[in-house]
Short mmCIF file of C-alpha atoms in Angstrom, two decimals:
data_model
loop_
_atom_site.label_atom_id
_atom_site.label_comp_id
_atom_site.label_asym_id
_atom_site.label_seq_id
_atom_site.Cartn_x
_atom_site.Cartn_y
_atom_site.Cartn_z
CA MET A 14 91.90 151.37 121.76
CA ALA A 15 89.62 149.48 119.51
CA GLY A 16 87.31 151.66 117.46
CA ILE A 17 84.55 151.42 114.93
CA ASP A 18 84.68 153.78 112.00
CA VAL A 19 81.34 154.05 110.24
CA GLY A 20 82.14 157.20 108.32
CA GLY A 21 79.78 160.16 108.63
CA HIS A 22 80.97 163.71 108.87
CA GLY A 23 78.00 165.44 110.47
CA LYS A 24 77.95 167.60 113.55
CA ARG A 25 78.19 164.63 115.89
CA SER A 26 80.85 162.14 115.16
CA SER A 27 79.61 158.69 114.29
CA ASN A 28 82.87 156.99 115.30
CA HIS A 29 82.82 155.30 118.67
CA GLU A 30 85.51 153.60 120.59
CA ILE A 31 84.76 150.45 122.54
CA PRO A 32 85.98 151.13 126.09
CA LEU A 33 88.29 148.11 126.43
CA ILE A 34 89.66 148.90 129.89
CA PRO A 35 86.25 148.87 131.69
CA PHE A 36 85.35 145.81 129.67
CA ILE A 37 88.48 144.05 130.92
CA ASP A 38 87.71 145.21 134.47
CA PHE A 39 84.25 143.78 134.14
CA LEU A 40 85.60 140.42 132.88
CA LEU A 41 88.11 140.26 135.72
CA CYS A 42 85.36 140.96 138.29
CA LEU A 43 83.26 138.20 136.71
CA VAL A 44 86.17 135.74 136.90
CA MET A 45 86.77 136.62 140.55
CA PHE A 46 83.09 136.23 141.42
CA LEU A 47 82.82 132.84 139.70
CA LEU A 48 86.06 131.59 141.34
CA VAL A 49 84.85 132.61 144.80
CA THR A 50 81.35 131.23 144.45
CA ALA A 51 82.20 128.00 142.64
CA VAL A 52 81.56 124.91 144.71
CA TRP A 53 84.57 122.64 144.24
CA SER A 54 82.83 119.70 145.82
CA HIS A 55 84.06 116.19 145.24
CA MET A 56 81.16 114.05 146.43
CA ALA A 57 81.37 110.32 146.28
CA ARG A 58 79.34 107.36 147.69
CA ILE A 59 79.78 104.30 149.76
CA GLU A 60 77.72 101.35 148.64
CA ALA A 61 75.68 99.11 150.89
CA ASP A 62 74.17 95.96 149.52
CA ALA A 63 70.63 95.46 150.68
CA ARG A 64 70.01 91.81 151.11
CA VAL A 65 68.67 93.53 154.15
CA PRO A 66 66.13 92.70 156.72
CA GLY A 67 63.23 92.62 154.33
CA PRO A 68 60.07 90.53 154.69
CA PRO A 69 61.18 86.90 155.19
CA LYS A 70 60.70 84.70 152.16
CA ASP A 71 61.21 81.00 152.94
CA THR A 72 61.57 79.94 149.36
CA GLU A 73 64.42 82.33 148.68
CA GLN A 74 66.10 81.57 152.02
CA ASP A 75 66.46 77.93 150.99
CA LYS A 76 68.35 78.87 147.84
CA ILE A 77 71.09 80.87 149.66
CA GLU A 78 74.18 78.78 150.03
CA LYS A 79 75.93 78.88 153.35
CA GLU A 80 79.08 80.87 152.82
CA LYS A 81 81.63 82.35 155.13
CA GLU A 82 80.61 85.87 156.12
CA LEU A 83 82.52 88.48 158.09
CA HIS A 84 80.51 89.93 160.97
CA VAL A 85 81.85 93.25 162.16
CA GLU A 86 80.58 94.11 165.67
CA MET A 87 80.96 97.76 166.65
CA ARG A 88 79.05 97.55 169.91
CA GLY A 89 81.96 97.61 172.35
CA GLU A 90 83.37 100.99 173.33
CA ARG A 91 86.97 99.70 173.46
CA SER A 92 87.22 97.23 170.62
CA PHE A 93 85.69 95.83 167.43
CA GLN A 94 84.96 92.16 167.02
CA LEU A 95 85.68 90.49 163.62
CA ILE A 96 83.82 87.16 163.48
CA TRP A 97 83.90 84.83 160.45
CA LYS A 98 80.77 82.69 160.46
CA GLU A 99 79.58 79.93 158.17
CA GLY A 100 75.86 79.88 158.85
CA THR A 101 75.71 79.88 162.62
CA THR A 102 79.12 78.23 163.07
CA VAL A 103 81.90 80.57 164.19
CA VAL A 104 85.02 79.89 162.06
CA ASN A 105 87.33 82.57 163.46
CA GLU A 106 87.08 85.48 165.87
CA THR A 107 89.48 88.36 166.46
CA SER A 108 89.38 91.58 168.37
CA VAL A 109 90.74 94.98 167.23
CA PRO A 110 91.29 97.88 169.63
CA ARG A 111 89.04 100.85 168.82
CA LYS A 112 91.60 103.55 168.07
CA GLU A 113 90.02 106.39 166.11
CA VAL A 114 92.09 108.94 164.20
CA LYS A 115 90.66 112.40 163.63
CA VAL A 116 90.87 113.81 160.09
CA GLY A 117 89.40 117.27 160.35
CA GLU A 118 85.86 116.71 161.56
CA ASP A 119 85.83 113.12 160.41
CA ILE A 120 87.17 110.00 162.06
CA THR A 121 88.88 106.95 160.59
CA PHE A 122 89.93 103.57 162.03
CA PRO A 123 93.26 102.76 160.34
CA ASP A 124 93.96 99.75 162.65
CA LEU A 125 90.61 98.25 161.75
CA SER A 126 91.27 98.71 158.00
CA LYS A 127 94.62 96.98 158.35
CA LYS A 128 93.17 94.08 160.34
CA ILE A 129 90.27 93.61 157.89
CA LYS A 130 92.78 93.51 155.01
CA GLU A 131 94.71 90.79 156.88
CA GLU A 132 91.51 88.87 157.62
CA TRP A 133 90.37 88.95 154.04
CA THR A 134 93.81 87.77 152.80
CA SER A 135 93.71 84.80 155.14
CA GLN A 136 89.95 83.96 155.15
CA GLY A 137 88.40 85.42 152.03
CA SER A 138 86.67 83.01 149.65
CA HIS A 139 86.26 85.03 146.43
CA ARG A 140 89.71 86.26 145.35
CA ALA A 141 90.07 85.32 141.67
CA ALA A 142 89.55 88.10 139.14
CA THR A 143 87.10 85.87 137.18
CA ASP A 144 85.02 85.21 140.33
CA LYS A 145 81.75 87.15 139.96
CA LYS A 146 80.82 86.66 143.63
CA PHE A 147 82.10 88.76 146.48
CA ASP A 148 82.71 88.07 150.14
CA ARG A 149 80.02 89.49 152.35
CA ALA A 150 80.46 91.58 155.46
CA ILE A 151 77.63 92.28 157.91
CA LEU A 152 77.81 95.31 160.15
CA HIS A 153 76.33 95.14 163.64
CA THR A 154 75.87 98.53 165.27
CA ASP A 155 74.21 99.93 168.36
CA ASN A 156 71.20 102.04 167.55
CA SER A 157 72.69 105.04 169.33
CA VAL A 158 75.97 105.12 167.42
CA GLU A 159 76.40 108.24 165.31
CA PHE A 160 76.43 107.85 161.53
CA GLY A 161 79.92 109.37 161.25
CA SER A 162 81.34 106.35 163.14
CA VAL A 163 79.23 103.94 161.05
CA ILE A 164 80.72 105.40 157.81
CA ALA A 165 84.25 105.18 159.24
CA VAL A 166 83.72 101.45 159.95
CA LEU A 167 82.13 100.92 156.46
CA ASP A 168 85.14 102.71 154.98
CA SER A 169 87.44 100.28 156.78
CA ILE A 170 85.46 97.28 155.51
CA TYR A 171 85.90 98.55 151.93
CA ALA A 172 89.66 99.01 152.42
CA PRO A 173 90.74 95.53 151.03
CA GLU A 174 90.63 95.47 147.24
CA ARG A 175 90.69 92.65 144.72
CA GLU A 176 90.98 92.37 140.96
CA PHE A 177 87.79 91.96 138.99
CA SER A 178 87.52 90.94 135.34
CA ILE A 179 85.26 93.29 133.39
CA GLY A 180 85.47 91.34 130.16
CA THR A 181 87.74 91.72 127.10
CA GLY A 182 90.70 90.85 129.29
CA ALA A 183 90.49 94.10 131.24
CA VAL A 184 90.81 93.97 135.02
CA GLU A 185 89.97 96.66 137.56
CA LYS A 186 90.47 97.03 141.28
CA VAL A 187 87.25 96.80 143.27
CA PRO A 188 86.38 96.45 147.05
CA SER A 189 86.60 92.85 148.20
CA PHE A 190 83.48 92.94 150.33
CA GLN A 191 79.81 93.64 149.82
CA VAL A 192 78.42 95.13 152.99
CA THR A 193 75.02 95.12 154.57
CA PHE A 194 73.54 95.96 157.94
CA ALA A 195 72.42 93.35 160.46
CA SER A 196 68.78 93.44 161.35
CA ASP A 197 69.40 93.31 165.10
CA MET B 165 131.92 171.05 160.38
CA SER B 166 134.83 173.47 160.26
CA GLY B 167 134.85 176.27 157.64
CA ASN B 168 138.48 175.56 156.49
CA LYS B 169 137.91 171.95 155.57
CA PRO B 170 136.88 171.54 151.93
CA LEU B 171 133.53 169.80 151.43
CA SER B 172 133.71 166.45 149.79
CA ARG B 173 131.45 165.85 146.79
CA PHE B 174 129.25 163.58 148.80
CA HIS B 175 128.28 166.44 151.08
CA GLN B 176 127.04 168.63 148.28
CA PRO B 177 123.28 168.29 147.81
CA VAL B 178 123.22 169.66 144.31
CA SER B 179 125.98 169.27 141.81
CA VAL B 180 126.53 170.15 138.21
CA PRO B 181 125.62 167.15 136.03
CA GLY B 182 128.52 165.52 134.38
CA ARG B 183 128.63 163.62 131.15
CA ARG B 184 125.79 161.20 130.56
CA LEU B 185 126.52 157.54 130.35
CA LEU B 186 127.40 156.39 126.82
CA HIS B 187 126.73 159.81 125.25
CA GLY B 188 130.35 160.24 124.63
CA VAL B 189 130.49 157.14 122.52
CA ARG B 190 130.59 158.19 118.90
CA LEU B 191 129.34 154.94 117.46
CA LYS B 192 125.97 155.62 115.74
CA PHE B 193 124.35 152.25 116.55
CA VAL B 194 125.02 152.77 120.27
CA GLN B 195 123.38 156.22 120.18
CA LYS B 196 120.39 154.76 118.30
CA LYS B 197 119.91 152.15 120.93
CA ILE B 198 120.05 154.79 123.74
CA VAL B 199 117.37 157.01 122.14
CA GLY B 200 115.16 153.99 121.24
CA GLY B 201 115.75 154.24 117.54
CA GLY B 202 117.25 150.76 117.16
CA GLY B 203 115.88 147.80 115.31
CA ARG B 204 113.46 146.84 118.05
CA ALA B 205 111.22 149.42 119.65
CA VAL B 206 111.62 149.88 123.38
CA ASN B 207 107.94 150.74 123.83
CA THR B 208 105.64 147.76 123.52
CA GLU B 209 101.84 147.54 123.56
CA ILE B 210 99.91 145.06 125.70
CA PRO B 211 98.00 142.79 123.28
CA LEU B 212 94.53 143.46 124.61
CA ILE B 213 92.48 141.36 122.16
CA PRO B 214 94.16 137.99 123.02
CA PHE B 215 93.94 138.98 126.67
CA ILE B 216 90.16 139.52 126.32
CA ASP B 217 89.83 136.23 124.51
CA PHE B 218 91.67 134.48 127.30
CA LEU B 219 89.43 136.09 129.94
CA LEU B 220 86.29 135.11 128.02
CA CYS B 221 87.50 131.47 127.82
CA ILE B 222 88.02 131.45 131.63
CA VAL B 223 84.55 132.94 132.16
CA LEU B 224 82.90 130.34 129.93
CA PHE B 225 84.79 127.49 131.62
CA LEU B 226 83.83 128.74 135.07
CA LEU B 227 80.20 129.20 134.06
CA ALA B 228 80.09 125.63 132.73
CA SER B 229 81.66 124.11 135.85
CA PHE B 230 79.49 126.35 138.04
CA SER B 231 76.31 124.86 136.66
CA ALA B 232 77.66 121.30 136.83
CA SER B 233 78.61 121.57 140.49
CA GLY B 234 75.14 122.90 141.32
CA GLU B 235 73.55 119.64 140.10
CA LEU B 236 74.11 117.88 143.42
CA PRO B 237 71.48 119.25 145.77
CA ILE B 238 72.84 118.84 149.26
CA ASP B 239 70.56 119.72 152.13
CA LYS B 240 71.95 122.66 154.12
CA ASN B 241 71.15 120.94 157.42
CA VAL B 242 73.11 117.82 156.53
CA LYS B 243 76.83 117.66 157.31
CA LEU B 244 78.16 114.68 155.41
CA PRO B 245 80.97 112.48 156.70
CA SER B 246 83.97 111.66 154.51
CA ALA B 247 85.50 108.33 153.45
CA GLN B 248 88.64 107.13 151.65
CA ASN B 249 87.28 104.09 149.85
CA ALA B 250 84.33 105.78 148.10
CA VAL B 251 83.22 105.43 144.48
CA GLU B 252 81.83 107.79 141.87
CA MET B 253 78.37 109.26 142.24
CA LEU B 254 75.46 108.08 140.17
CA GLU B 255 72.02 109.50 139.32
CA ALA B 256 69.38 108.23 141.73
CA PRO B 257 66.68 109.48 144.09
CA MET B 258 68.19 111.35 147.05
CA ILE B 259 67.01 110.79 150.59
CA ALA B 260 68.31 113.52 152.90
CA ILE B 261 68.26 112.68 156.62
CA SER B 262 68.90 115.67 158.96
CA GLY B 263 68.49 115.81 162.70
CA THR B 264 64.81 116.67 162.37
CA GLN B 265 63.32 115.38 159.11
CA ILE B 266 63.67 113.00 156.19
CA LEU B 267 63.33 114.38 152.63
CA VAL B 268 63.08 112.55 149.31
CA ASP B 269 64.34 114.90 146.53
CA GLY B 270 63.27 117.82 148.71
CA ILE B 271 59.80 116.44 149.57
CA PRO B 272 59.18 115.76 153.28
CA ALA B 273 58.93 111.99 153.88
CA GLY B 274 58.95 111.55 157.64
CA SER B 275 60.38 112.76 160.93
CA THR B 276 63.74 111.72 162.37
CA ARG B 277 62.56 112.51 165.83
CA ALA B 278 59.60 110.10 165.54
CA VAL B 279 61.98 107.22 164.67
CA ILE B 280 64.32 108.09 167.56
CA ASP B 281 61.41 108.28 170.02
CA ALA B 282 60.11 104.87 168.90
CA GLN B 283 63.50 103.38 169.95
CA LYS B 284 63.24 100.51 167.53
CA MET B 285 63.91 99.88 163.86
CA GLN B 286 60.73 100.43 161.88
CA LYS B 287 59.36 100.98 158.42
CA ILE B 288 58.69 104.68 157.70
CA ASP B 289 55.31 104.75 155.92
CA GLU B 290 55.51 108.15 154.24
CA LEU B 291 58.97 107.35 152.86
CA ASP B 292 57.81 103.97 151.70
CA ALA B 293 54.84 105.48 149.83
CA ILE B 294 56.93 108.14 148.10
CA LEU B 295 59.61 105.68 147.04
CA LYS B 296 56.99 103.23 145.67
CA ASN B 297 55.39 106.07 143.70
CA LYS B 298 58.74 107.02 142.23
CA ARG B 299 59.41 103.42 141.33
CA GLU B 300 56.03 103.05 139.54
CA LEU B 301 56.58 106.34 137.71
CA TRP B 302 59.99 105.14 136.53
CA LYS B 303 58.53 101.89 135.29
CA GLN B 304 55.84 103.73 133.38
CA LEU B 305 58.35 106.03 131.77
CA LYS B 306 60.72 103.23 130.79
CA PRO B 307 58.64 100.13 130.11
CA GLY B 308 60.65 96.99 129.42
CA VAL B 309 63.79 98.34 131.17
CA GLU B 310 64.92 96.64 134.37
CA PHE B 311 64.56 98.92 137.38
CA PRO B 312 68.03 99.63 138.81
CA GLY B 313 66.80 100.12 142.40
CA ASN B 314 69.44 102.72 143.30
CA VAL B 315 68.92 105.21 146.01
CA ILE B 316 71.40 107.56 147.67
CA LEU B 317 71.21 108.57 151.32
CA GLN B 318 72.56 111.96 152.47
CA VAL B 319 72.82 111.48 156.16
CA ASP B 320 74.06 114.01 158.71
CA ARG B 321 77.07 112.59 160.60
CA ARG B 322 75.40 113.04 163.99
CA VAL B 323 72.20 111.13 163.09
CA PRO B 324 71.94 107.89 165.17
CA ALA B 325 72.32 104.53 163.41
CA LEU B 326 68.72 103.59 164.34
CA VAL B 327 67.34 106.15 161.89
CA VAL B 328 69.81 105.12 159.13
CA LYS B 329 68.90 101.44 159.56
CA SER B 330 65.16 102.25 159.49
CA VAL B 331 65.50 104.25 156.28
CA PHE B 332 67.75 101.57 154.81
CA MET B 333 65.14 98.89 155.60
CA THR B 334 62.25 101.01 154.24
CA ALA B 335 64.13 101.70 150.98
CA ALA B 336 64.90 98.01 150.50
CA ALA B 337 61.29 97.02 151.18
CA ALA B 338 60.10 99.69 148.70
CA GLY B 339 62.19 98.07 145.92
CA TYR B 340 65.44 99.96 146.23
CA PRO B 341 68.00 97.35 147.33
CA ALA B 342 71.10 99.21 146.02
CA VAL B 343 71.52 101.78 148.74
CA SER B 344 74.51 104.16 148.75
CA PHE B 345 75.64 106.73 151.28
CA MET B 346 76.82 110.10 149.96
CA VAL B 347 80.18 111.07 151.46
CA GLY B 348 82.94 113.54 150.91
CA LYS B 349 86.11 112.15 149.34
CA LEU B 350 89.10 111.74 151.64
CA ALA B 351 92.58 111.25 150.22
CA LYS B 352 93.90 107.70 150.60
CA ASP B 353 96.92 107.14 152.88
#
């Protein structure tokens, strides 16, 4: 045992021993408590670009170039509609069966992710690493749809990735689409 | 058992001890090893001081990570969904949307029920006012710096999309166009 010798030869001994075993017990209890109560949370975020339904500004609307945009319709109960539009002109339209896969309490749509990846590979406009612009996706949902399903579809839209130059020759993988909500 | 039959040694419960193992060996170094008098002691002490140091290091590490994990205030009434293609969190005002109310950094900023009852997408006035105040305060604190316009929504997974779209629209109109949804991280396939 560890001890402290401070001399002294009176009636009461001045030498005391540090009780190491209770101290170790205390430390072990503290470790257990901290391990049990620690929150090992790994929170993350899904971005949503907000060129959203704001107050209409005619001057800004004129500046926006007409580019191909992917409209993802999640209104049907049995399928999703993927529609590429250039302005109001429909360029391409496909349907994906709505097959959800449960992951614990969450749901995912792996078929939709796969189809969106294929669609971006064939129809995407901004694919070069030096291209600072991104393809846009617009999500159309029913008002009654639960947020859990909305996030699952957003997650699928973010599945395709492209290279993006961040200067000094370095390139990183980023999602191919910028997503926003439709105002309807 | 019959009385004439001699008992085998396995049937005797107590027997006279015989010679001990290796005691008959006359080599001195073998006897020293047996009684623990060899070069290396058989009895060893647990090194308590390094053990305590180790425990203290663990305690300090856990205390440090404990405080860091508590920095993300998640509303208890909000059950977040999870996603695979999510990115790292950033520091921004938090809007928590539960089944009953909307909170901005813990301050009540509207009712979820009122938005659902209206049955149409609408601007939430209280939320708009609070966000605008926060924006003005930020600009006063950091003059000359461009306002990032980030806001993070903590939305319960059962909340209808109508409420989410209304909050999204209100945040954008209040000068927060970069909206993110807080999610749990799912492993990629």
